[in-house]
Coordinates of C-alpha atoms in Angstrom, one line a residue:
M1 CA 55.2 4.0 72.5
A2 CA 54.2 7.1 70.6
C3 CA 51.6 7.2 67.9
L4 CA 51.5 9.8 65.1
L5 CA 47.9 11.0 64.6
E6 CA 46.9 13.3 61.7
T7 CA 45.7 16.7 63.0
P8 CA 42.5 16.7 61.0
I9 CA 41.4 13.4 62.4
R10 CA 42.3 14.5 65.9
M11 CA 40.3 17.7 65.6
S12 CA 37.2 16.1 64.0
V13 CA 37.0 13.3 66.6
L14 CA 38.0 14.9 69.9
S15 CA 34.8 16.9 70.1
E16 CA 32.8 13.6 70.1
V17 CA 34.9 11.8 72.7
T18 CA 32.6 10.6 75.5
A19 CA 33.2 9.8 79.1
S20 CA 32.4 6.2 78.3
S21 CA 35.3 6.0 75.8
R22 CA 37.7 7.5 78.4
H23 CA 36.5 4.9 80.9
Y24 CA 37.5 2.0 78.6
V25 CA 41.0 3.4 78.2
D26 CA 41.4 4.2 81.9
R27 CA 40.6 0.5 82.8
L28 CA 43.6 -0.6 80.7
F29 CA 45.9 0.9 83.3
D30 CA 44.3 -0.7 86.4
P31 CA 46.9 -2.5 88.6
D32 CA 44.6 -5.5 88.9
P33 CA 45.3 -7.9 85.9
Q34 CA 41.8 -9.3 86.1
K35 CA 40.2 -5.9 85.8
V36 CA 42.5 -5.1 82.9
L37 CA 41.3 -8.3 81.2
Q38 CA 37.7 -7.5 81.8
G39 CA 38.3 -4.0 80.5
V40 CA 39.7 -5.3 77.3
V41 CA 36.8 -7.7 76.8
D42 CA 34.3 -4.8 77.4
M43 CA 36.2 -2.7 74.9
K44 CA 36.0 -5.5 72.4
N45 CA 32.2 -5.6 72.8
A46 CA 31.9 -1.8 72.6
V47 CA 33.8 -1.4 69.3
I48 CA 32.0 -4.1 67.3
G49 CA 30.3 -2.3 64.4
N50 CA 30.9 1.1 66.0
N51 CA 33.4 3.1 63.9
K52 CA 32.8 6.3 66.0
Q53 CA 33.8 4.4 69.2
K54 CA 36.8 2.9 67.4
A55 CA 38.0 6.4 66.4
N56 CA 37.4 7.7 69.9
L57 CA 39.5 5.0 71.5
I58 CA 42.4 5.5 69.0
V59 CA 42.5 9.2 69.7
L60 CA 42.5 8.6 73.5
G61 CA 45.6 6.4 73.2
A62 CA 44.1 2.9 73.5
V63 CA 46.4 1.5 70.8
P64 CA 49.8 2.0 72.4
R65 CA 48.5 0.6 75.7
L66 CA 47.0 -2.5 73.9
L67 CA 50.3 -3.1 72.1
Y68 CA 52.2 -2.8 75.4
L69 CA 50.0 -5.4 77.1
L70 CA 50.2 -7.6 74.0
Q71 CA 54.0 -7.7 74.2
Q72 CA 54.5 -7.9 77.9
E73 CA 55.8 -11.3 79.2
T74 CA 53.9 -10.8 82.4
S75 CA 50.6 -10.5 80.5
G76 CA 48.5 -13.7 80.5
T77 CA 47.8 -15.5 77.2
E78 CA 44.1 -14.7 77.4
L79 CA 44.8 -11.0 77.9
K80 CA 47.2 -11.0 74.9
T81 CA 44.7 -12.8 72.8
E82 CA 41.9 -10.3 73.7
C83 CA 44.3 -7.4 72.9
A84 CA 45.0 -8.8 69.5
V85 CA 41.2 -9.2 68.9
V86 CA 40.5 -5.6 69.8
L87 CA 43.3 -4.4 67.6
G88 CA 41.9 -6.4 64.7
S89 CA 38.5 -4.9 65.3
L90 CA 40.0 -1.4 65.3
A91 CA 41.7 -2.2 62.0
M92 CA 38.3 -3.2 60.5
G93 CA 37.1 0.4 60.8
T94 CA 38.3 3.1 58.5
E95 CA 41.5 3.5 56.5
N96 CA 42.5 6.2 58.9
N97 CA 42.3 3.7 61.7
V98 CA 44.7 1.4 59.9
K99 CA 47.1 4.3 59.3
S100 CA 47.1 5.1 63.1
L101 CA 47.8 1.4 63.9
L102 CA 50.7 1.4 61.4
D103 CA 52.1 4.6 62.9
C104 CA 52.1 2.7 66.3
H105 CA 54.3 0.0 64.7
I106 CA 51.6 -2.7 65.1
I107 CA 53.1 -5.1 62.6
P108 CA 56.3 -5.9 64.4
A109 CA 54.4 -6.4 67.6
L110 CA 51.9 -8.9 66.0
L111 CA 54.8 -10.7 64.3
Q112 CA 56.4 -11.1 67.6
G113 CA 53.2 -12.7 68.8
L114 CA 53.5 -15.4 66.2
L115 CA 56.4 -16.9 68.2
S116 CA 54.0 -17.9 70.9
S117 CA 53.2 -21.5 71.5
D118 CA 49.5 -20.7 72.1
L119 CA 47.4 -21.4 69.0
K120 CA 44.5 -19.1 69.9
F121 CA 46.9 -16.2 70.4
I122 CA 48.6 -17.0 67.1
E123 CA 45.3 -17.1 65.3
A124 CA 44.3 -13.7 66.8
C125 CA 47.5 -12.1 65.7
L126 CA 47.2 -13.6 62.2
R127 CA 43.6 -12.4 61.9
C128 CA 44.7 -8.9 62.8
L129 CA 47.6 -9.1 60.4
R130 CA 45.3 -10.3 57.7
T131 CA 43.0 -7.3 58.2
I132 CA 45.9 -4.8 58.2
F133 CA 47.7 -6.3 55.2
T134 CA 44.5 -6.4 53.1
S135 CA 43.9 -2.7 53.7
P136 CA 44.8 -0.5 50.7
V137 CA 46.8 1.9 52.9
T138 CA 49.3 -0.8 54.1
P139 CA 52.5 -1.1 52.0
V140 CA 52.7 -4.8 51.0
E141 CA 56.5 -4.5 51.1
L142 CA 56.2 -4.6 54.9
L143 CA 55.6 -8.4 54.6
Y144 CA 59.0 -8.8 53.0
T145 CA 60.9 -6.5 55.3
V146 CA 63.5 -8.0 57.6
F147 CA 62.4 -8.0 61.2
F148 CA 64.8 -8.8 64.0
C149 CA 62.3 -10.2 66.4
F150 CA 62.9 -13.8 65.3
P151 CA 65.6 -16.0 66.9
L152 CA 68.5 -17.2 64.9
R153 CA 67.1 -20.7 64.6
F154 CA 65.1 -19.6 61.6
Q155 CA 66.8 -19.6 58.2
D156 CA 66.4 -15.9 57.8
A157 CA 65.0 -12.9 59.7
T158 CA 62.0 -12.4 57.5
V159 CA 58.5 -13.5 58.5
I160 CA 57.9 -15.6 55.4
P161 CA 59.5 -18.9 56.5
H162 CA 57.8 -18.7 59.9
L163 CA 54.4 -18.1 58.2
M164 CA 55.0 -21.2 56.0
S165 CA 55.7 -23.3 59.2
L166 CA 52.4 -22.1 60.7
L167 CA 50.3 -23.3 57.7
S168 CA 49.9 -26.7 59.3
R169 CA 48.7 -25.5 62.7
S170 CA 44.9 -25.0 61.9
R171 CA 42.4 -24.2 59.2
Y172 CA 42.4 -20.6 60.5
T173 CA 46.1 -20.2 60.2
Q174 CA 45.8 -21.6 56.7
E175 CA 43.0 -19.2 55.7
Y176 CA 44.7 -16.1 57.1
I177 CA 48.2 -16.8 55.9
C178 CA 47.0 -17.6 52.4
Q179 CA 44.9 -14.5 52.3
I180 CA 48.0 -12.4 53.4
F181 CA 50.1 -14.1 50.7
S182 CA 47.5 -13.6 47.9
H183 CA 47.1 -9.9 48.7
C184 CA 50.7 -9.1 49.2
C185 CA 52.1 -10.9 46.2
K186 CA 52.2 -7.9 43.8
A187 CA 55.5 -8.1 41.9
P188 CA 57.8 -10.7 40.4
D189 CA 60.2 -10.5 43.3
H190 CA 57.4 -11.2 45.7
Q191 CA 56.5 -14.3 43.6
T192 CA 60.2 -15.4 43.8
I193 CA 60.4 -15.0 47.5
L194 CA 57.3 -17.0 48.2
F195 CA 58.3 -19.6 45.6
N196 CA 61.8 -20.0 47.1
H197 CA 60.3 -20.6 50.5
G198 CA 58.2 -23.5 49.3
A199 CA 54.8 -21.8 48.7
V200 CA 53.8 -24.1 45.9
Q201 CA 54.4 -27.3 47.9
N202 CA 52.9 -26.0 51.2
I203 CA 49.8 -24.4 49.7
A204 CA 49.0 -27.2 47.1
Q205 CA 47.9 -29.6 49.9
L206 CA 45.4 -27.0 51.1
L207 CA 43.3 -27.4 47.9
T208 CA 41.8 -30.6 49.4
S209 CA 40.9 -29.0 52.7
S210 CA 37.5 -29.6 54.1
S211 CA 37.1 -25.9 54.6
Y212 CA 35.8 -24.0 51.6
K213 CA 37.5 -20.8 52.8
V214 CA 40.9 -22.5 52.9
R215 CA 40.5 -24.0 49.5
M216 CA 39.5 -20.6 48.1
Q217 CA 42.4 -18.7 49.6
A218 CA 44.9 -21.4 48.4
L219 CA 43.4 -21.1 44.9
K220 CA 43.8 -17.3 45.0
C221 CA 47.4 -17.7 46.1
F222 CA 48.1 -19.9 43.0
S223 CA 46.5 -17.3 40.7
V224 CA 48.8 -14.5 41.9
L225 CA 51.9 -16.8 42.0
A226 CA 51.3 -18.0 38.4
F227 CA 50.6 -14.6 36.9
E228 CA 53.2 -13.9 34.1
N229 CA 55.6 -16.2 35.9
P230 CA 56.9 -19.2 33.7
Q231 CA 58.9 -20.6 36.6
V232 CA 56.0 -21.0 38.9
S233 CA 53.6 -22.0 36.1
M234 CA 55.9 -24.8 34.9
T235 CA 56.2 -26.1 38.4
L236 CA 52.4 -26.0 39.0
V237 CA 51.6 -28.3 36.0
N238 CA 53.7 -31.1 37.5
V239 CA 52.5 -30.9 41.2
L240 CA 50.5 -33.9 42.4
V241 CA 47.9 -33.6 45.2
D242 CA 46.4 -36.9 46.3
G243 CA 47.4 -38.5 43.0
E244 CA 46.0 -35.7 40.8
L245 CA 47.9 -33.0 38.9
L246 CA 47.0 -29.4 39.8
P247 CA 45.6 -28.5 36.4
Q248 CA 43.1 -31.4 36.8
I249 CA 42.1 -30.1 40.2
F250 CA 41.6 -26.6 38.7
V251 CA 39.5 -28.0 35.9
K252 CA 37.2 -29.7 38.4
M253 CA 36.8 -26.4 40.1
L254 CA 35.4 -24.9 36.9
Q255 CA 32.3 -27.1 37.0
R256 CA 29.0 -25.3 37.0
D257 CA 28.0 -26.7 40.4
K258 CA 30.9 -25.0 42.1
P259 CA 30.6 -21.5 43.6
I260 CA 31.1 -18.7 41.0
E261 CA 34.1 -17.4 43.0
M262 CA 35.8 -20.7 42.7
Q263 CA 35.1 -21.1 39.0
L264 CA 36.5 -17.7 38.3
T265 CA 39.6 -18.1 40.3
A266 CA 40.3 -21.6 38.9
A267 CA 39.9 -20.1 35.4
K268 CA 42.4 -17.4 36.3
C269 CA 44.9 -20.0 37.4
L270 CA 44.6 -22.0 34.1
T271 CA 44.6 -18.7 32.1
Y272 CA 47.8 -17.5 33.7
M273 CA 49.5 -20.9 33.4
C274 CA 48.6 -20.9 29.7
R275 CA 49.9 -17.4 29.1
A276 CA 53.1 -18.3 30.9
G277 CA 53.6 -21.2 28.4
A278 CA 53.0 -24.0 30.9
I279 CA 49.7 -25.1 29.1
R280 CA 49.2 -25.2 25.3
T281 CA 46.5 -22.9 23.9
D282 CA 45.0 -25.9 22.1
D283 CA 44.8 -28.0 25.2
N284 CA 41.3 -29.2 26.0
C285 CA 41.5 -27.7 29.5
I286 CA 41.8 -24.3 27.8
V287 CA 39.6 -24.7 24.7
L288 CA 36.8 -26.8 26.2
K289 CA 36.8 -25.8 29.9
T290 CA 38.5 -22.5 30.7
L291 CA 37.3 -20.4 27.7
P292 CA 33.7 -21.5 28.0
C293 CA 33.7 -20.9 31.7
L294 CA 34.9 -17.3 31.2
V295 CA 32.4 -16.7 28.5
R296 CA 29.7 -17.8 31.0
M297 CA 30.9 -15.2 33.4
C298 CA 30.1 -12.5 30.9
S299 CA 26.4 -13.3 30.8
K300 CA 23.6 -11.2 32.2
E301 CA 22.9 -13.7 34.9
R302 CA 26.1 -13.0 36.7
L303 CA 26.8 -10.2 39.1
L304 CA 28.3 -7.0 37.6
E305 CA 31.7 -7.6 39.4
E306 CA 31.8 -11.2 38.1
R307 CA 31.1 -10.0 34.6
V308 CA 34.0 -7.6 34.8
E309 CA 36.4 -10.2 36.1
G310 CA 35.3 -12.7 33.6
A311 CA 35.7 -10.4 30.6
E312 CA 39.1 -9.1 31.7
T313 CA 40.4 -12.6 32.3
L314 CA 39.1 -13.8 28.9
A315 CA 40.6 -10.8 27.2
Y316 CA 44.0 -11.8 28.7
L317 CA 43.6 -15.5 27.8
I318 CA 42.8 -14.9 24.1
E319 CA 45.0 -11.8 23.5
P320 CA 47.9 -13.6 21.7
D321 CA 46.1 -16.5 20.0
V322 CA 44.1 -16.2 16.8
E323 CA 42.3 -19.5 17.2
L324 CA 41.2 -18.8 20.7
Q325 CA 39.9 -15.4 19.5
R326 CA 37.8 -17.1 16.8
I327 CA 36.4 -19.7 19.2
A328 CA 35.5 -17.1 21.8
S329 CA 33.8 -14.9 19.1
I330 CA 31.3 -17.6 18.2
T331 CA 30.7 -18.9 21.8
D332 CA 27.3 -17.9 23.3
H333 CA 27.0 -14.8 21.1
L334 CA 29.8 -13.2 23.1
I335 CA 30.2 -10.1 20.8
A336 CA 26.5 -9.2 21.2
M337 CA 26.6 -10.1 24.9
L338 CA 29.3 -7.5 25.6
A339 CA 27.2 -4.7 24.2
D340 CA 25.1 -5.0 27.3
Y341 CA 28.1 -3.9 29.4
F342 CA 27.5 -0.3 28.1
K343 CA 24.0 -0.1 29.5
Y344 CA 24.9 0.6 33.1
P345 CA 23.9 2.5 35.0
S346 CA 20.3 2.0 34.0
S347 CA 18.1 5.1 33.5
V348 CA 17.2 6.7 36.8
S349 CA 13.5 6.5 36.0
A350 CA 13.8 2.7 35.8
I351 CA 15.5 2.4 39.2
T352 CA 13.5 2.6 42.3
D353 CA 16.1 1.1 44.6
I354 CA 18.8 3.7 45.5
K355 CA 21.2 0.9 46.5
R356 CA 20.9 -0.6 43.0
L357 CA 21.7 2.7 41.4
D358 CA 24.7 3.2 43.6
H359 CA 25.9 -0.3 42.7
D360 CA 25.4 0.3 39.0
L361 CA 27.3 3.6 39.2
K362 CA 30.1 2.0 41.0
H363 CA 30.6 -0.7 38.4
A364 CA 29.7 1.2 35.2
H365 CA 33.3 2.3 34.5
E366 CA 34.7 -1.1 35.2
L367 CA 32.1 -2.7 32.9
R368 CA 33.0 -0.4 30.0
Q369 CA 36.7 -0.9 30.6
A370 CA 36.3 -4.7 30.6
A371 CA 34.2 -4.7 27.4
F372 CA 36.7 -2.5 25.5
K373 CA 39.5 -4.8 26.6
L374 CA 37.7 -7.9 25.5
Y375 CA 36.7 -6.4 22.2
A376 CA 40.4 -5.3 21.6
S377 CA 41.5 -8.9 22.2
L378 CA 38.8 -10.4 20.0
G379 CA 39.6 -8.1 17.1
A380 CA 43.4 -8.3 17.3
N381 CA 43.8 -10.4 14.2
D382 CA 40.7 -11.6 12.4
E383 CA 39.0 -9.3 9.8
D384 CA 35.6 -11.0 10.1
I385 CA 35.6 -10.6 13.9
R386 CA 36.5 -6.9 13.6
K387 CA 33.6 -6.4 11.2
K388 CA 31.2 -8.1 13.7
I389 CA 32.5 -5.9 16.5
I390 CA 32.0 -2.7 14.5
E391 CA 28.6 -3.7 13.4
T392 CA 27.5 -4.1 17.0
E393 CA 24.9 -1.6 18.1
N394 CA 26.5 1.9 18.4
M395 CA 30.0 0.4 18.7
M396 CA 32.0 3.2 17.1
D397 CA 30.0 5.9 19.0
R398 CA 30.8 4.0 22.2
I399 CA 34.5 3.9 21.4
V400 CA 34.5 7.7 20.5
N401 CA 32.7 8.4 23.8
G402 CA 35.2 6.2 25.6
L403 CA 38.1 8.4 24.4
S404 CA 36.8 11.3 26.5
E405 CA 35.8 9.3 29.6
S406 CA 36.7 10.8 33.0
S407 CA 38.3 7.5 34.0
I408 CA 41.8 7.0 32.8
K409 CA 41.4 3.3 32.8
V410 CA 38.3 3.5 30.5
R411 CA 40.1 5.9 28.2
L412 CA 43.0 3.5 27.9
A413 CA 40.8 0.5 27.2
A414 CA 38.9 2.5 24.6
V415 CA 42.1 3.5 22.8
R416 CA 43.3 -0.1 22.9
C417 CA 40.0 -1.2 21.3
L418 CA 40.4 1.5 18.6
H419 CA 44.0 0.4 18.0
S420 CA 42.9 -3.2 17.5
L421 CA 40.2 -2.3 15.1
S422 CA 42.6 0.1 13.2
R423 CA 44.5 -2.9 11.9
S424 CA 41.7 -3.3 9.3
V425 CA 42.2 -1.7 5.9
Q426 CA 38.4 -1.9 5.2
Q427 CA 37.5 -0.2 8.6
L428 CA 40.1 2.5 8.2
R429 CA 38.4 3.4 4.8
T430 CA 34.8 3.2 6.1
S431 CA 33.8 3.2 9.7
F432 CA 36.8 5.2 10.9
Q433 CA 36.1 7.9 8.3
D434 CA 32.4 7.9 8.9
H435 CA 32.8 8.6 12.6
A436 CA 35.9 10.9 12.2
V437 CA 37.7 9.0 15.0
W438 CA 40.9 10.9 14.3
K439 CA 39.4 14.1 16.0
P440 CA 39.0 12.6 19.5
L441 CA 42.2 10.6 19.0
M442 CA 44.2 13.8 18.3
K443 CA 42.6 15.4 21.3
V444 CA 43.7 12.4 23.5
L445 CA 47.3 12.9 22.1
Q446 CA 47.4 16.5 23.3
N447 CA 47.4 15.8 27.0
A448 CA 47.4 12.3 28.4
P449 CA 49.6 10.0 30.6
D450 CA 52.3 8.1 28.8
E451 CA 50.4 4.8 29.1
I452 CA 47.6 6.3 27.0
L453 CA 50.0 8.2 24.7
V454 CA 51.8 5.0 23.7
V455 CA 48.6 3.3 22.6
A456 CA 47.0 6.4 21.0
S457 CA 50.2 7.2 19.0
S458 CA 50.3 3.5 17.9
T459 CA 46.7 3.9 16.6
L460 CA 47.7 7.2 14.8
C461 CA 50.4 5.3 13.0
N462 CA 47.7 3.2 11.3
L463 CA 45.5 6.2 10.6
L464 CA 48.4 7.8 8.7
L465 CA 48.7 4.9 6.2
E466 CA 48.5 6.1 2.6
F467 CA 45.1 4.5 1.9
C468 CA 43.4 5.9 5.0
P469 CA 41.1 8.9 4.3
S470 CA 42.0 10.3 7.7
K471 CA 45.5 11.0 6.7
E472 CA 44.8 14.4 5.0
P473 CA 42.8 16.0 7.9
I474 CA 45.3 14.6 10.4
L475 CA 48.1 16.4 8.6
E476 CA 46.1 19.6 8.5
S477 CA 45.6 19.5 12.3
G478 CA 49.2 19.9 13.2
A479 CA 50.2 16.2 13.4
I480 CA 53.8 16.8 12.2
E481 CA 54.7 19.0 15.2
L482 CA 53.0 16.6 17.6
L483 CA 54.8 13.6 16.2
C484 CA 58.2 15.3 16.2
S485 CA 57.7 16.2 19.8
L486 CA 57.1 12.5 20.6
T487 CA 60.5 11.6 19.1
Q488 CA 62.1 13.6 21.8
S489 CA 60.4 11.7 24.6
E490 CA 62.4 9.9 27.3
N491 CA 60.0 7.0 26.8
P492 CA 61.5 4.7 24.0
A493 CA 58.0 3.5 23.0
L494 CA 56.9 7.0 22.3
R495 CA 60.0 7.7 20.3
V496 CA 59.4 4.6 18.2
N497 CA 55.7 5.6 17.7
G498 CA 56.5 9.2 16.8
I499 CA 59.1 8.2 14.1
W500 CA 56.9 5.3 12.9
A501 CA 54.0 7.7 12.3
L502 CA 56.3 10.2 10.5
M503 CA 57.5 7.3 8.3
N504 CA 53.9 6.4 7.4
M505 CA 53.2 10.1 6.8
A506 CA 56.1 10.5 4.4
F507 CA 55.0 7.5 2.3
Q508 CA 54.4 8.7 -1.3
A509 CA 53.9 12.2 0.2
E510 CA 54.3 15.5 -1.6
Q511 CA 57.6 17.2 -1.5
K512 CA 56.2 20.0 0.8
I513 CA 55.2 17.4 3.5
K514 CA 58.6 15.8 3.4
T515 CA 60.3 19.2 3.7
D516 CA 58.0 20.1 6.6
I517 CA 58.9 16.9 8.4
L518 CA 62.7 17.5 8.0
R519 CA 62.3 21.1 9.0
C520 CA 60.2 20.3 12.1
L521 CA 62.3 17.3 13.1
S522 CA 65.6 19.1 12.6
T523 CA 68.9 17.4 11.5
E524 CA 70.1 17.5 15.1
Q525 CA 67.2 15.4 16.2
L526 CA 67.7 13.1 13.2
F527 CA 71.3 12.5 14.4
R528 CA 70.0 11.7 17.9
L529 CA 67.5 9.2 16.5
L530 CA 70.0 7.5 14.2
S531 CA 72.3 7.0 17.2
D532 CA 69.5 5.9 19.5
S533 CA 70.3 2.9 21.7
D534 CA 66.9 1.4 20.8
V535 CA 67.2 -0.5 17.5
N536 CA 63.5 -0.1 16.8
V537 CA 64.0 3.7 16.9
L538 CA 67.0 3.4 14.5
M539 CA 65.0 1.1 12.1
K540 CA 62.0 3.4 11.9
T541 CA 64.3 6.4 11.4
L542 CA 65.9 4.7 8.5
G543 CA 62.4 3.9 7.2
L544 CA 61.6 7.6 7.4
L545 CA 64.7 8.5 5.5
R546 CA 63.8 5.8 2.9
N547 CA 60.4 7.5 2.3
L548 CA 61.8 11.0 2.3
L549 CA 64.4 10.0 -0.3
S550 CA 62.1 7.9 -2.4
T551 CA 62.4 9.6 -5.8
R552 CA 65.3 11.1 -7.7
P553 CA 63.8 14.7 -7.6
H554 CA 63.2 14.4 -3.9
I555 CA 66.7 13.0 -3.3
D556 CA 68.2 15.8 -5.3
Q557 CA 66.2 18.5 -3.5
I558 CA 66.6 17.2 0.1
M559 CA 70.3 16.3 -0.4
S560 CA 71.0 19.7 -1.8
T561 CA 70.0 21.2 1.5
H562 CA 70.7 18.4 4.0
G563 CA 73.1 16.2 2.1
K564 CA 76.1 16.7 4.3
Q565 CA 74.2 16.1 7.5
I566 CA 72.5 13.0 6.1
M567 CA 75.8 11.6 4.9
Q568 CA 77.3 12.2 8.4
A569 CA 74.4 10.4 10.0
V570 CA 74.9 7.4 7.6
T571 CA 78.6 7.4 8.5
L572 CA 77.6 7.0 12.2
I573 CA 75.7 3.9 11.4
L574 CA 78.4 2.5 9.1
E575 CA 80.9 2.8 11.9
G576 CA 78.6 1.1 14.4
E577 CA 77.9 -2.6 14.9
H578 CA 74.3 -3.3 13.7
N579 CA 72.3 -6.3 12.7
I580 CA 71.4 -7.4 9.2
E581 CA 68.1 -5.6 9.1
V582 CA 69.8 -2.2 9.8
K583 CA 72.3 -2.9 7.0
E584 CA 69.6 -3.8 4.6
Q585 CA 67.9 -0.5 5.2
L586 CA 71.3 1.3 4.8
N587 CA 72.0 -0.7 1.6
H588 CA 68.8 0.7 0.1
H589 CA 69.8 4.3 1.0
L590 CA 73.2 4.0 -0.5
R591 CA 71.9 2.6 -3.7
R592 CA 69.4 5.5 -4.0
F593 CA 72.3 8.0 -3.4
R594 CA 74.3 6.3 -6.0
E595 CA 71.5 6.5 -8.5
S596 CA 71.1 10.3 -8.0
R597 CA 73.0 12.1 -10.7
N598 CA 72.6 15.4 -9.0
L599 CA 74.1 14.1 -5.9
R600 CA 77.3 13.1 -7.7
K601 CA 77.3 16.3 -9.8
N602 CA 76.4 18.9 -7.1
N603 CA 77.5 17.4 -3.8
R604 CA 80.7 15.4 -4.8
Q605 CA 83.0 18.3 -4.2
Q606 CA 81.2 19.4 -1.0
L607 CA 81.3 15.9 0.5
G608 CA 84.9 15.2 -0.6
S609 CA 86.5 12.2 1.0
Q610 CA 83.1 11.1 2.6
F611 CA 81.7 10.5 -0.9
S612 CA 84.8 8.5 -1.9
F613 CA 84.3 6.4 1.2
F614 CA 80.7 5.7 0.2
D615 CA 81.8 4.7 -3.3
L616 CA 84.1 2.2 -1.7
F617 CA 81.5 1.0 0.8
L618 CA 78.9 0.5 -1.9
G619 CA 81.0 -2.3 -3.3
S620 CA 81.3 -4.0 0.0
I621 CA 77.5 -4.3 0.7
V622 CA 76.4 -5.8 -2.6
D623 CA 76.6 -9.3 -1.1
I624 CA 74.4 -8.6 1.9
P625 CA 71.7 -11.3 1.8
S626 CA 68.3 -10.2 0.8
L627 CA 65.9 -10.1 3.7
Q628 CA 62.2 -10.7 3.8
P629 CA 60.3 -7.8 2.0
L630 CA 59.4 -5.1 4.4
P631 CA 55.7 -4.4 4.9
L632 CA 53.9 -2.4 2.2
S633 CA 57.2 -1.5 0.5
I634 CA 56.3 -0.1 -2.9
G635 CA 58.9 1.3 -5.3
G636 CA 61.4 2.2 -2.6
H637 CA 58.8 3.5 -0.3
L638 CA 58.0 2.0 3.1
Q639 CA 54.9 2.1 5.3
S640 CA 53.5 -0.4 7.8
F641 CA 50.7 -1.1 10.2
Y642 CA 51.4 -0.8 13.9
P643 CA 50.8 -4.3 15.2

């Protein structure tokens, strides 16, 4: 069996290959089975904790031979087991080791080993599979790939059903299989596959295991299965284990006397079930148990990684619910507590332990990201909470600095926090102006990945509201060109944001600004936006037109130069099938056209039969039911916060 080794690895390691390493590999080819077995055992002892030795053995071709011995029917069970143990040890080395093992097709060989009747061999294969699947270089899809090594008696040719059947064999099979599932469940289709093969029922019983490791791995499985999955979550709330419902078991795991890892993971399970709609946000298990537990995880007493996980989970829990945001904001001085997240790493002079400095540096970005996320969720709706956040020590400076962080994740979290706070009229007029946040925001918009652009352009929509002092300097910095370019994006969210910001920009604007918008946008692009398949793009484009044609003089001037094109665009909408909100917007435009004397006088002959058609159509839309007033609609104008 050939293995593909990367040339740089081969060259860097070959020079260090020792005679001892060659001796280990040579013994694998001895004709005496007992000597081969002893050679594998000696190799196992030699590689423990020795990455250099592991690399040497891989380069010398030990892996293909070990896999050959593992799969041979003539090999004894003890030899096969020791081979699996050595392969697992090699996998626990570097990521390059795992890549080499994958190149040698180790996974199919280990899966074949799971068909054995010998429990020790099965456990060794599972332990090695666990190590390989939890490596970041292993594609998780391999777990769900069809393998043809299983006999027809299984319900399908994938490994999942067989792994489920092995859960009952021992606490080690339970621990390793649950760990594989929890790590490899990364997408909705993975959740569906595991759910359809009975994961909930099989794993639920493991929560009462006498082994802490088994209970923890089962708990982690439920957290990944329930994440954003209503089907799984609704099933979990009704599962009974020894007479107790799963949510009750999870709540018991939140108790302060339980290990922190267990408290955090149980809180995740309840959080995900709540967000999926299986548990009400006002349920006591959320308000009195889960939320306080997650706030505790944010305290100084916790490890940095625990504080990160606690803050991010809490941010996700409270994100859509105003009442949970209010409760969290007054629990254990959370807002002030989060300010401490920005104090890492500590000053070098205060650190004497180099390991502590390395630890702080490693988690500093994650802490800032988590704090920004939680601040964003806390300030999503309540004005008083936003005020408390902004009044926190150096908060605006921290956000501004976050916008230029080297870490994309921190930048994204900082923009989200800024977006959340930008929903406040008061803060737009004060703190946002005092710190000139529009400058770094515009810089972010010049060159950033789409995920950051979407949130940054959403924030810009709010900074362009008529009462925001930042609107004027943003206009002067070339925002029109930038926003018009966003309307041409392939990303629907960016198109919506670009046209939304232009709509807010045109609200009660001078005629020059309106003309500049039309000139930069072009009538061709306006046509494309009005025929966009995304109804949100269409609605915001109609909102832009509403603001551009808000007064009779503006209607006259714009229609004198763009009247025919605008009428053609409106015709496209009239001939399409659209909902009542679209027709309401269109109703407004047609009424404004009808009110314009210059339109009738100067453009009637130019528009010809089109205008007669509109005259007829005007009579047909009078009876459209009046909708709810659009946000911040004043005298025919339209502007709105980006939620």
